[in-house]
Tab-separated table of C-alpha atoms in Angstrom:
chain	number	residue	atom	x	y	z
A	11	MET	CA	-158.029	-129.251	-103.336
A	12	ASP	CA	-161.887	-130.073	-103.599
A	13	GLY	CA	-162.429	-126.509	-102.893
A	14	ILE	CA	-160.374	-125.506	-105.878
A	15	LEU	CA	-161.837	-128.208	-108.241
A	16	ALA	CA	-165.451	-127.097	-107.355
A	17	LEU	CA	-164.696	-123.567	-107.967
A	18	ALA	CA	-162.931	-124.336	-111.128
A	19	ALA	CA	-166.034	-126.336	-112.319
A	20	ASP	CA	-168.260	-123.394	-111.514
A	21	ASN	CA	-166.019	-120.763	-113.272
A	22	LEU	CA	-165.694	-123.328	-116.362
A	23	LEU	CA	-169.667	-123.358	-116.449
A	24	SER	CA	-170.273	-119.655	-116.094
A	25	PRO	CA	-171.484	-117.648	-119.249
A	26	ILE	CA	-168.376	-115.739	-119.621
A	27	ILE	CA	-165.957	-118.573	-119.966
A	28	LEU	CA	-168.513	-120.482	-122.049
A	29	PHE	CA	-168.984	-117.562	-124.618
A	30	PHE	CA	-165.009	-117.370	-124.673
A	31	ALA	CA	-165.015	-121.105	-125.458
A	32	LEU	CA	-167.570	-120.245	-127.979
A	33	GLY	CA	-165.394	-117.905	-129.544
A	34	VAL	CA	-162.224	-120.084	-129.741
A	35	ALA	CA	-164.305	-123.227	-131.032
A	36	ALA	CA	-165.812	-120.828	-133.810
A	37	ALA	CA	-162.326	-119.829	-134.770
A	38	PHE	CA	-160.895	-123.294	-134.723
A	39	ALA	CA	-163.817	-124.341	-136.924
A	40	ARG	CA	-163.222	-121.416	-139.312
A	41	SER	CA	-166.868	-120.087	-138.866
A	42	ASP	CA	-167.222	-116.459	-140.216
A	43	LEU	CA	-168.750	-115.457	-136.925
A	44	SER	CA	-167.165	-112.146	-136.131
A	45	VAL	CA	-167.849	-109.299	-133.749
A	46	PRO	CA	-167.301	-105.922	-135.999
A	47	GLU	CA	-164.323	-104.174	-134.684
A	48	ALA	CA	-166.050	-101.084	-133.949
A	49	VAL	CA	-168.539	-102.886	-131.829
A	50	ALA	CA	-165.591	-104.932	-130.086
A	51	LYS	CA	-163.934	-101.405	-129.325
A	52	GLY	CA	-167.255	-99.890	-127.959
A	53	LEU	CA	-167.491	-103.064	-125.850
A	54	SER	CA	-164.128	-102.508	-124.164
A	55	ILE	CA	-164.671	-98.971	-123.833
A	56	TYR	CA	-167.956	-99.818	-122.167
A	57	LEU	CA	-165.962	-102.362	-119.380
A	58	LEU	CA	-163.155	-100.089	-118.872
A	59	PHE	CA	-165.320	-97.153	-118.069
A	60	ALA	CA	-167.809	-99.308	-115.825
A	61	ILE	CA	-164.910	-101.162	-113.927
A	62	GLY	CA	-163.142	-97.812	-113.433
A	63	PHE	CA	-166.152	-95.714	-112.182
A	64	LYS	CA	-167.155	-98.652	-109.718
A	65	GLY	CA	-163.689	-98.773	-108.421
A	66	GLY	CA	-163.582	-95.189	-107.828
A	67	ALA	CA	-167.084	-95.158	-106.140
A	68	SER	CA	-165.891	-97.764	-103.954
A	69	VAL	CA	-162.734	-95.901	-102.799
A	70	ALA	CA	-165.172	-92.890	-102.290
A	71	SER	CA	-167.243	-94.800	-99.776
A	72	HIS	CA	-164.511	-96.606	-97.934
A	73	GLY	CA	-162.352	-93.789	-97.809
A	74	ILE	CA	-158.497	-93.782	-98.789
A	75	ASP	CA	-155.686	-94.905	-96.330
A	76	ALA	CA	-151.890	-95.706	-96.520
A	77	THR	CA	-152.447	-99.151	-98.153
A	78	LEU	CA	-153.734	-97.626	-101.340
A	79	VAL	CA	-150.568	-95.709	-101.770
A	80	LEU	CA	-148.441	-98.584	-100.741
A	81	SER	CA	-150.247	-100.995	-103.279
A	82	LEU	CA	-149.756	-98.731	-106.130
A	83	VAL	CA	-145.975	-98.950	-105.234
A	84	ALA	CA	-146.115	-102.506	-104.827
A	85	GLY	CA	-148.039	-102.717	-108.323
A	86	VAL	CA	-145.130	-100.718	-109.911
A	87	VAL	CA	-142.427	-102.790	-108.079
A	88	LEU	CA	-143.925	-106.101	-109.367
A	89	SER	CA	-144.334	-104.783	-112.869
A	90	PHE	CA	-140.555	-103.909	-112.986
A	91	LEU	CA	-139.671	-106.880	-111.477
A	92	LEU	CA	-141.774	-109.780	-113.007
A	93	PRO	CA	-140.076	-109.116	-116.459
A	94	VAL	CA	-136.760	-110.205	-114.946
A	95	VAL	CA	-138.347	-113.406	-113.429
A	96	ALA	CA	-139.844	-114.370	-116.853
A	97	PHE	CA	-136.706	-113.688	-118.611
A	98	GLY	CA	-135.032	-116.092	-116.308
A	99	LEU	CA	-137.372	-118.683	-116.896
A	100	LEU	CA	-137.597	-118.321	-120.592
A	101	LYS	CA	-133.708	-118.633	-120.864
A	102	GLY	CA	-133.956	-121.668	-118.617
A	103	MET	CA	-137.059	-123.250	-120.386
A	104	THR	CA	-136.761	-122.156	-123.997
A	105	ARG	CA	-134.261	-121.641	-126.778
A	106	LEU	CA	-135.600	-118.013	-127.634
A	107	SER	CA	-133.158	-115.352	-128.309
A	108	VAL	CA	-132.337	-112.557	-125.812
A	109	THR	CA	-134.496	-110.048	-127.884
A	110	ASP	CA	-137.521	-112.602	-128.386
A	111	ALA	CA	-137.069	-113.451	-124.673
A	112	ALA	CA	-136.955	-110.111	-123.344
A	113	ALA	CA	-140.158	-109.021	-125.426
A	114	VAL	CA	-142.024	-112.173	-124.015
A	115	ALA	CA	-140.899	-110.997	-120.741
A	116	GLY	CA	-142.259	-107.612	-120.885
A	117	HIS	CA	-145.545	-108.802	-121.487
A	118	TYR	CA	-145.612	-110.835	-118.247
A	119	GLY	CA	-145.004	-107.950	-116.070
A	120	SER	CA	-147.614	-105.796	-117.415
A	121	ILE	CA	-151.371	-106.817	-117.264
A	122	SER	CA	-154.639	-107.876	-118.949
A	123	ILE	CA	-157.339	-105.764	-118.157
A	124	VAL	CA	-159.831	-108.246	-119.404
A	125	THR	CA	-158.438	-110.815	-117.068
A	126	PHE	CA	-159.155	-108.254	-114.170
A	127	VAL	CA	-162.307	-107.601	-115.152
A	128	ALA	CA	-163.175	-111.395	-115.274
A	129	ALA	CA	-161.706	-111.963	-111.914
A	130	SER	CA	-163.720	-108.805	-110.410
A	131	SER	CA	-166.777	-110.648	-111.728
A	132	VAL	CA	-166.040	-113.901	-110.325
A	133	ILE	CA	-165.287	-112.233	-106.902
A	134	THR	CA	-168.684	-110.619	-106.825
A	135	SER	CA	-170.482	-113.775	-107.812
A	136	VAL	CA	-169.282	-115.590	-104.959
A	137	GLY	CA	-169.968	-112.566	-102.618
A	138	LEU	CA	-166.584	-111.190	-101.699
A	139	SER	CA	-165.669	-107.452	-102.122
A	140	SER	CA	-162.129	-106.055	-102.839
A	141	GLU	CA	-160.582	-102.535	-102.555
A	142	GLY	CA	-161.907	-100.256	-105.256
A	143	TYR	CA	-158.461	-98.882	-105.644
A	144	MET	CA	-157.156	-102.158	-107.277
A	145	VAL	CA	-158.422	-100.711	-110.499
A	146	ALA	CA	-155.563	-97.970	-110.047
A	147	VAL	CA	-153.179	-100.650	-109.114
A	148	ALA	CA	-154.103	-102.269	-112.588
A	149	ALA	CA	-153.499	-98.965	-114.296
A	150	VAL	CA	-149.976	-98.437	-112.879
A	151	MET	CA	-148.971	-102.037	-113.559
A	152	GLU	CA	-149.423	-101.487	-117.507
A	153	ALA	CA	-146.056	-99.382	-118.283
A	154	PRO	CA	-143.182	-100.328	-115.976
A	155	ALA	CA	-142.752	-103.691	-117.511
A	156	ILE	CA	-141.998	-102.223	-120.861
A	157	LEU	CA	-139.186	-100.152	-119.408
A	158	SER	CA	-137.916	-103.377	-117.683
A	159	ALA	CA	-137.905	-105.207	-120.933
A	160	LEU	CA	-135.864	-102.582	-122.798
A	161	TRP	CA	-133.529	-102.537	-119.694
A	162	ILE	CA	-133.079	-106.453	-120.122
A	163	ILE	CA	-132.308	-106.002	-123.944
A	164	ALA	CA	-129.765	-103.199	-122.961
A	165	ARG	CA	-127.934	-105.493	-120.324
A	166	PHE	CA	-128.155	-108.741	-122.250
A	167	GLY	CA	-128.844	-108.127	-125.884
A	168	LYS	CA	-126.842	-107.143	-128.919
A	169	THR	CA	-130.008	-105.397	-130.524
A	170	GLN	CA	-130.655	-101.848	-129.974
A	171	ALA	CA	-133.916	-100.656	-128.356
A	172	GLU	CA	-135.332	-97.458	-129.293
A	173	MET	CA	-136.923	-95.645	-126.410
A	174	GLU	CA	-138.193	-92.536	-128.147
A	175	GLU	CA	-139.880	-89.566	-126.244
A	176	GLY	CA	-143.306	-90.192	-128.303
A	177	LEU	CA	-143.357	-94.061	-127.159
A	178	VAL	CA	-143.357	-92.852	-123.471
A	179	ARG	CA	-146.207	-90.481	-123.965
A	180	GLU	CA	-147.976	-93.222	-125.907
A	181	ILE	CA	-147.528	-95.830	-123.247
A	182	LEU	CA	-148.541	-93.607	-120.382
A	183	LEU	CA	-151.612	-92.050	-122.272
A	184	ASN	CA	-152.863	-94.924	-124.005
A	185	GLY	CA	-156.605	-95.024	-124.431
A	186	SER	CA	-157.180	-97.772	-122.015
A	187	ILE	CA	-155.214	-96.116	-119.001
A	188	VAL	CA	-156.782	-92.831	-119.744
A	189	LEU	CA	-160.359	-94.159	-119.663
A	190	LEU	CA	-159.576	-96.392	-116.739
A	191	VAL	CA	-158.064	-93.842	-114.551
A	192	GLY	CA	-160.305	-91.192	-115.649
A	193	SER	CA	-163.513	-93.117	-114.891
A	194	PHE	CA	-161.663	-94.238	-111.503
A	195	VAL	CA	-161.245	-90.608	-110.640
A	196	ILE	CA	-165.029	-89.465	-111.810
A	197	GLY	CA	-166.323	-92.380	-109.598
A	198	TRP	CA	-163.989	-91.282	-106.685
A	199	ILE	CA	-165.220	-87.803	-106.858
A	200	THR	CA	-169.210	-88.529	-107.577
A	201	GLY	CA	-169.057	-91.294	-105.080
A	202	ASP	CA	-172.254	-93.605	-104.284
A	203	GLU	CA	-174.440	-90.944	-105.461
A	204	GLY	CA	-172.972	-90.832	-108.899
A	205	LEU	CA	-172.915	-94.645	-108.935
A	206	GLU	CA	-176.837	-94.556	-108.342
A	207	MET	CA	-177.203	-92.299	-111.128
A	208	ILE	CA	-175.769	-94.497	-113.623
A	209	ALA	CA	-175.976	-97.914	-112.076
A	210	PRO	CA	-178.855	-99.266	-114.587
A	211	PHE	CA	-176.254	-98.620	-117.290
A	212	ILE	CA	-172.857	-99.829	-115.687
A	213	VAL	CA	-174.130	-102.452	-112.986
A	214	ALA	CA	-176.977	-104.750	-114.513
A	215	PRO	CA	-175.770	-104.936	-118.113
A	216	PHE	CA	-172.174	-105.670	-117.093
A	217	GLN	CA	-172.211	-109.559	-117.219
A	218	GLY	CA	-173.944	-109.567	-120.726
A	219	VAL	CA	-171.478	-106.996	-122.172
A	220	LEU	CA	-168.485	-109.183	-120.721
A	221	CYS	CA	-169.908	-112.152	-122.415
A	222	LEU	CA	-170.021	-110.539	-125.708
A	223	PHE	CA	-166.560	-109.130	-125.306
A	224	LEU	CA	-165.176	-112.636	-124.183
A	225	LEU	CA	-166.808	-114.029	-127.257
A	226	ASP	CA	-164.931	-111.503	-129.210
A	227	MET	CA	-161.694	-112.442	-127.326
A	228	GLY	CA	-162.230	-116.049	-127.900
A	229	LEU	CA	-162.529	-115.446	-131.607
A	230	VAL	CA	-159.372	-113.546	-131.824
A	231	ALA	CA	-157.407	-115.843	-129.320
A	232	GLY	CA	-158.533	-118.876	-131.593
A	233	ARG	CA	-157.597	-117.295	-134.759
A	234	GLY	CA	-154.289	-116.111	-133.612
A	235	LEU	CA	-153.360	-119.378	-132.412
A	236	ARG	CA	-154.692	-121.181	-135.606
A	237	GLU	CA	-152.564	-118.963	-137.396
A	238	ALA	CA	-149.370	-118.976	-135.124
A	239	ARG	CA	-149.431	-122.301	-133.565
A	240	SER	CA	-146.116	-123.081	-135.329
A	241	VAL	CA	-144.168	-121.056	-133.066
A	242	LEU	CA	-145.730	-122.665	-129.837
A	243	THR	CA	-142.971	-125.248	-128.748
A	244	PRO	CA	-143.445	-127.264	-125.819
A	245	GLY	CA	-141.062	-125.083	-123.741
A	246	LEU	CA	-142.851	-122.163	-124.546
A	247	PHE	CA	-146.244	-123.695	-123.840
A	248	ALA	CA	-144.866	-124.805	-120.421
A	249	PHE	CA	-143.989	-121.290	-119.690
A	250	GLY	CA	-147.236	-119.695	-120.679
A	251	VAL	CA	-148.861	-121.913	-118.010
A	252	LEU	CA	-146.050	-121.695	-115.393
A	253	MET	CA	-145.331	-118.069	-115.558
A	254	PRO	CA	-148.911	-116.921	-114.354
A	255	LEU	CA	-148.717	-119.460	-111.302
A	256	VAL	CA	-145.063	-117.618	-110.648
A	257	GLY	CA	-146.533	-114.281	-111.047
A	258	SER	CA	-149.349	-114.982	-108.917
A	259	ALA	CA	-147.263	-116.092	-105.979
A	260	PHE	CA	-145.576	-112.473	-106.250
A	261	GLY	CA	-149.010	-110.974	-106.200
A	262	LEU	CA	-150.177	-113.144	-103.103
A	263	ALA	CA	-147.062	-112.239	-101.233
A	264	ALA	CA	-147.501	-108.415	-101.995
A	265	GLY	CA	-151.383	-108.768	-101.111
A	266	LEU	CA	-150.721	-110.553	-97.891
A	267	LEU	CA	-147.780	-108.107	-96.756
A	268	LEU	CA	-150.232	-105.139	-97.481
A	269	GLY	CA	-153.101	-106.876	-95.468
A	270	LEU	CA	-155.403	-106.450	-98.320
A	271	SER	CA	-158.942	-108.247	-98.130
A	272	PRO	CA	-159.359	-111.682	-99.864
A	273	GLY	CA	-160.935	-110.295	-102.822
A	274	GLY	CA	-157.762	-107.791	-102.773
A	275	VAL	CA	-155.147	-110.390	-102.618
A	276	MET	CA	-156.924	-112.449	-105.230
A	277	LEU	CA	-156.894	-109.469	-107.638
A	278	PHE	CA	-153.346	-108.588	-106.882
A	279	MET	CA	-152.409	-112.486	-107.561
A	280	THR	CA	-154.493	-112.143	-111.033
A	281	LEU	CA	-152.815	-108.977	-111.858
A	282	ALA	CA	-149.334	-110.318	-111.407
A	283	ALA	CA	-150.430	-113.812	-113.148
A	284	SER	CA	-151.815	-111.945	-116.508
A	285	ALA	CA	-149.926	-111.027	-119.653
A	286	SER	CA	-150.516	-107.874	-121.725
A	287	TYR	CA	-151.653	-108.178	-125.212
A	288	ILE	CA	-152.426	-104.812	-126.254
A	289	ALA	CA	-150.206	-102.146	-124.744
A	290	VAL	CA	-147.039	-104.109	-124.566
A	291	PRO	CA	-147.116	-105.518	-127.976
A	292	ALA	CA	-147.607	-101.911	-129.350
A	293	ALA	CA	-144.790	-100.540	-127.490
A	294	MET	CA	-142.574	-103.825	-128.512
A	295	ARG	CA	-143.535	-103.109	-132.205
A	296	VAL	CA	-142.070	-99.657	-131.837
A	297	ALA	CA	-139.041	-100.323	-129.459
A	298	LEU	CA	-137.964	-103.666	-130.501
A	299	PRO	CA	-139.066	-104.682	-133.868
A	300	GLU	CA	-136.635	-107.326	-134.403
A	301	ALA	CA	-138.650	-109.338	-131.741
A	302	ASN	CA	-141.120	-111.719	-133.302
A	303	PRO	CA	-144.613	-110.655	-132.767
A	304	SER	CA	-146.086	-114.244	-133.254
A	305	ILE	CA	-144.193	-115.564	-130.171
A	306	TYR	CA	-145.200	-113.043	-127.557
A	307	LEU	CA	-149.102	-112.601	-128.933
A	308	THR	CA	-149.427	-116.300	-129.256
A	309	LEU	CA	-148.201	-116.946	-125.624
A	310	SER	CA	-150.096	-114.142	-123.849
A	311	LEU	CA	-153.270	-114.220	-125.763
A	312	GLY	CA	-153.399	-117.854	-127.040
A	313	VAL	CA	-151.928	-119.527	-123.895
A	314	THR	CA	-151.898	-117.335	-120.721
A	315	PHE	CA	-155.118	-115.589	-121.183
A	316	PRO	CA	-157.396	-118.782	-121.567
A	317	PHE	CA	-155.146	-120.395	-118.670
A	318	ASN	CA	-155.965	-117.709	-116.370
A	319	LEU	CA	-159.504	-117.193	-117.315
A	320	THR	CA	-160.465	-121.076	-117.007
A	321	LEU	CA	-158.246	-122.341	-114.309
A	322	GLY	CA	-156.151	-119.244	-112.976
A	323	ILE	CA	-158.760	-117.313	-111.663
A	324	PRO	CA	-160.299	-120.422	-109.579
A	325	ILE	CA	-156.955	-121.163	-108.169
A	326	TYR	CA	-155.998	-117.639	-107.267
A	327	LEU	CA	-159.322	-117.259	-105.485
A	328	ALA	CA	-159.151	-120.496	-103.638
A	329	VAL	CA	-155.586	-119.715	-102.437
A	330	ALA	CA	-156.429	-116.203	-101.500
A	331	ARG	CA	-159.303	-117.399	-99.457
A	332	ALA	CA	-157.261	-120.137	-97.903
A	333	LEU	CA	-154.492	-117.772	-96.799
A	334	THR	CA	-156.766	-114.937	-95.881
A	335	GLY	CA	-159.593	-116.875	-94.325
A	336	GLY	CA	-161.943	-115.043	-96.409
B	1	MET	CA	-156.617	-85.088	-172.008
B	2	GLN	CA	-153.417	-83.699	-170.988
B	3	THR	CA	-151.684	-85.980	-168.317
B	4	HIS	CA	-148.501	-85.455	-166.183
B	5	LYS	CA	-145.830	-87.983	-165.267
B	6	ALA	CA	-145.813	-88.770	-161.362
B	7	LYS	CA	-144.566	-91.394	-158.942
B	8	ARG	CA	-146.683	-93.420	-156.730
B	9	VAL	CA	-145.099	-94.665	-153.388
B	10	GLU	CA	-146.857	-97.228	-151.602
B	11	ILE	CA	-145.660	-98.119	-148.053
B	12	THR	CA	-147.363	-100.727	-146.236
B	13	ILE	CA	-146.317	-100.605	-142.703
B	14	GLU	CA	-147.574	-101.755	-139.081
B	15	ALA	CA	-150.344	-99.489	-137.868
B	16	VAL	CA	-148.155	-98.430	-134.527
B	17	MET	CA	-145.746	-96.640	-137.196
B	18	GLU	CA	-148.500	-94.792	-139.074
B	19	ASP	CA	-148.153	-91.622	-137.116
B	20	ARG	CA	-144.351	-91.689	-137.096
B	21	LEU	CA	-144.182	-92.361	-141.070
B	22	THR	CA	-146.667	-89.419	-141.954
B	23	ALA	CA	-144.979	-87.196	-139.523
B	24	ALA	CA	-141.732	-87.765	-141.343
B	25	LEU	CA	-143.314	-87.445	-144.522
B	26	ILE	CA	-144.817	-83.910	-143.500
B	27	LYS	CA	-141.268	-83.079	-142.414
B	28	ALA	CA	-139.767	-83.916	-145.485
B	29	GLY	CA	-142.160	-81.780	-147.304
B	30	VAL	CA	-144.863	-84.386	-148.453
B	31	THR	CA	-148.025	-83.214	-147.370
B	32	GLY	CA	-150.342	-85.200	-149.727
B	33	PHE	CA	-150.869	-88.764	-149.119
B	34	THR	CA	-153.621	-91.562	-148.524
B	35	ILE	CA	-154.073	-93.864	-145.787
B	36	LEU	CA	-155.747	-97.230	-146.143
B	37	PRO	CA	-156.445	-100.143	-143.924
B	38	VAL	CA	-154.837	-103.443	-144.543
B	39	LEU	CA	-157.320	-106.617	-144.140
B	40	GLY	CA	-154.477	-109.198	-144.235
B	41	GLY	CA	-151.867	-110.768	-146.337
B	42	SER	CA	-148.744	-113.208	-146.585
B	43	GLY	CA	-145.124	-112.649	-146.372
B	44	ARG	CA	-142.056	-113.565	-144.585
B	45	SER	CA	-143.468	-113.808	-141.365
B	46	GLY	CA	-146.032	-116.214	-142.590
B	47	GLN	CA	-149.860	-115.301	-143.316
B	48	TRP	CA	-151.517	-112.683	-141.471
B	49	SER	CA	-154.990	-111.526	-140.948
B	50	ARG	CA	-156.743	-108.197	-139.336
B	51	GLU	CA	-159.194	-110.628	-137.473
B	52	GLY	CA	-156.301	-112.397	-135.801
B	53	GLN	CA	-155.371	-109.209	-134.023
B	54	VAL	CA	-156.949	-107.891	-130.725
B	55	SER	CA	-156.362	-104.428	-131.310
B	56	ARG	CA	-155.623	-101.814	-134.283
B	57	ALA	CA	-151.849	-101.985	-132.921
B	58	GLY	CA	-151.583	-105.467	-134.326
B	59	GLY	CA	-152.953	-104.257	-137.722
B	60	MET	CA	-151.000	-102.716	-140.583
B	61	VAL	CA	-151.839	-99.741	-142.870
B	62	SER	CA	-151.058	-98.843	-146.299
B	63	VAL	CA	-149.783	-95.219	-146.950
B	64	VAL	CA	-150.275	-94.139	-150.496
B	65	CYS	CA	-148.269	-90.968	-151.878
B	66	ILE	CA	-148.178	-89.463	-155.453
B	67	ILE	CA	-145.642	-87.147	-155.883
B	68	ARG	CA	-143.701	-85.365	-158.692
B	69	PRO	CA	-140.599	-87.494	-160.008
B	70	GLU	CA	-138.245	-85.130	-158.718
B	71	ARG	CA	-139.394	-85.009	-154.963
B	72	LEU	CA	-139.063	-89.134	-155.087
B	73	GLU	CA	-135.721	-89.099	-153.247
B	74	THR	CA	-136.469	-86.879	-150.670
B	75	LEU	CA	-139.564	-88.945	-149.835
B	76	LEU	CA	-137.862	-92.393	-149.872
B	77	GLU	CA	-134.897	-90.971	-147.748
B	78	ALA	CA	-137.626	-89.801	-145.013
B	79	ALA	CA	-139.550	-93.187	-145.261
B	80	PHE	CA	-136.470	-95.452	-144.886
B	81	GLU	CA	-135.562	-93.820	-141.654
B	82	VAL	CA	-138.723	-94.889	-140.265
B	83	VAL	CA	-139.258	-98.332	-141.855
B	84	GLU	CA	-135.876	-99.386	-141.968
B	85	ARG	CA	-136.241	-101.963	-138.897
B	86	HIS	CA	-139.902	-102.524	-139.406
B	87	ILE	CA	-142.075	-105.242	-141.273
B	88	GLY	CA	-143.464	-103.666	-144.337
B	89	VAL	CA	-142.987	-102.929	-148.231
B	90	VAL	CA	-142.123	-99.758	-149.887
B	91	SER	CA	-142.952	-99.747	-153.957
B	92	VAL	CA	-142.581	-97.218	-156.147
B	93	THR	CA	-144.675	-97.273	-159.511
B	94	ASP	CA	-144.969	-94.906	-162.559
B	95	CYS	CA	-148.210	-93.204	-163.048
B	96	GLU	CA	-149.995	-90.037	-164.480
B	97	VAL	CA	-151.943	-87.364	-162.941
B	98	LEU	CA	-154.328	-85.153	-164.471
B	99	ARG	CA	-153.588	-81.910	-162.449
B	100	ALA	CA	-149.854	-81.572	-162.139
B	101	GLU	CA	-149.895	-78.488	-159.951
B	102	ARG	CA	-151.803	-80.503	-157.137
B	103	PHE	CA	-148.559	-82.588	-156.447
């Protein structure tokens, strides 16, 4: 327990968390501080490019094995399964309609790549390493949860979900996935030599860029919470904190079964614990427009994302280390 | 200066539906439109601001078409199919244009 508290304290006082807190505080104080939209987009492109490339280079230097394929399969299975678990919890803990509960559940099977990046950064800072292909696991976990949410609606709901051909293409080829997977493949092809060539750009400035990006995320989360806090009932708030812990337990089981490193187990826990706030909301607006976007966005971005960033990541790291002896 | 009667249709809709709406408009023969970003607003779902959104997908856009009055019905039918279930506003106003052959 002391270990978890010490890790949490270290994490809370790290620059990335403090910049996130600054953003939230500025938003609540109604400051006019803002990161221009194009800059925020540029920062997210940088982070996806850097994390994808480094993951690919790591796979190139360590080689591939059956665990890679099994990890990808486990990621897909978890992404399909977690929305069903989330839906069950939501029906037990809240009074959300089937439509809203299914839409929220879909977010919790998918992932937050920023949480993944922050977790990777924490792993590096404590001197652990992880399997480079966890980046690819993150990419395959984005989309299945959306199909799962639509299945829940078809099974339990009265509203009709719209699953059109264009939506499938948009989900699978959304810019973040294309860049992440593309950078991963390029990193894999070029290996350590390629990484050495661009290291001054993607390694040294990484933490600083992440700080700026999290400042923007703090502003966005704070403003979103300020505008939509009326939808946040105690039951929903409790779900937003409980579900990441439940999801992380599934990630932990998967990581341990696959025999991943302590860092890999921790990243699997983080992926299973995180909730999407980019790909899934966009898909839900198209496929399930009757669902209230304030509920799922406030929960995933305003509750679960800050929880994972501040308390979740140290908990997942401590548990992964304790159970893997790392 | 000679002016000609036309209809100005303004459709404010979620950004994720923009491509679907413009594709439907083009399919219906409406090839002229202007797309504008929306900064924020207030409606049945409460107050809304572009700054509270994490990506463009959470935002809204305004699609403005100026057409000949006889083409209004076709445009509205095409637009309605896309916007029916979604957050948004469709409004039609009378306007006048200088060069009728362009619409």
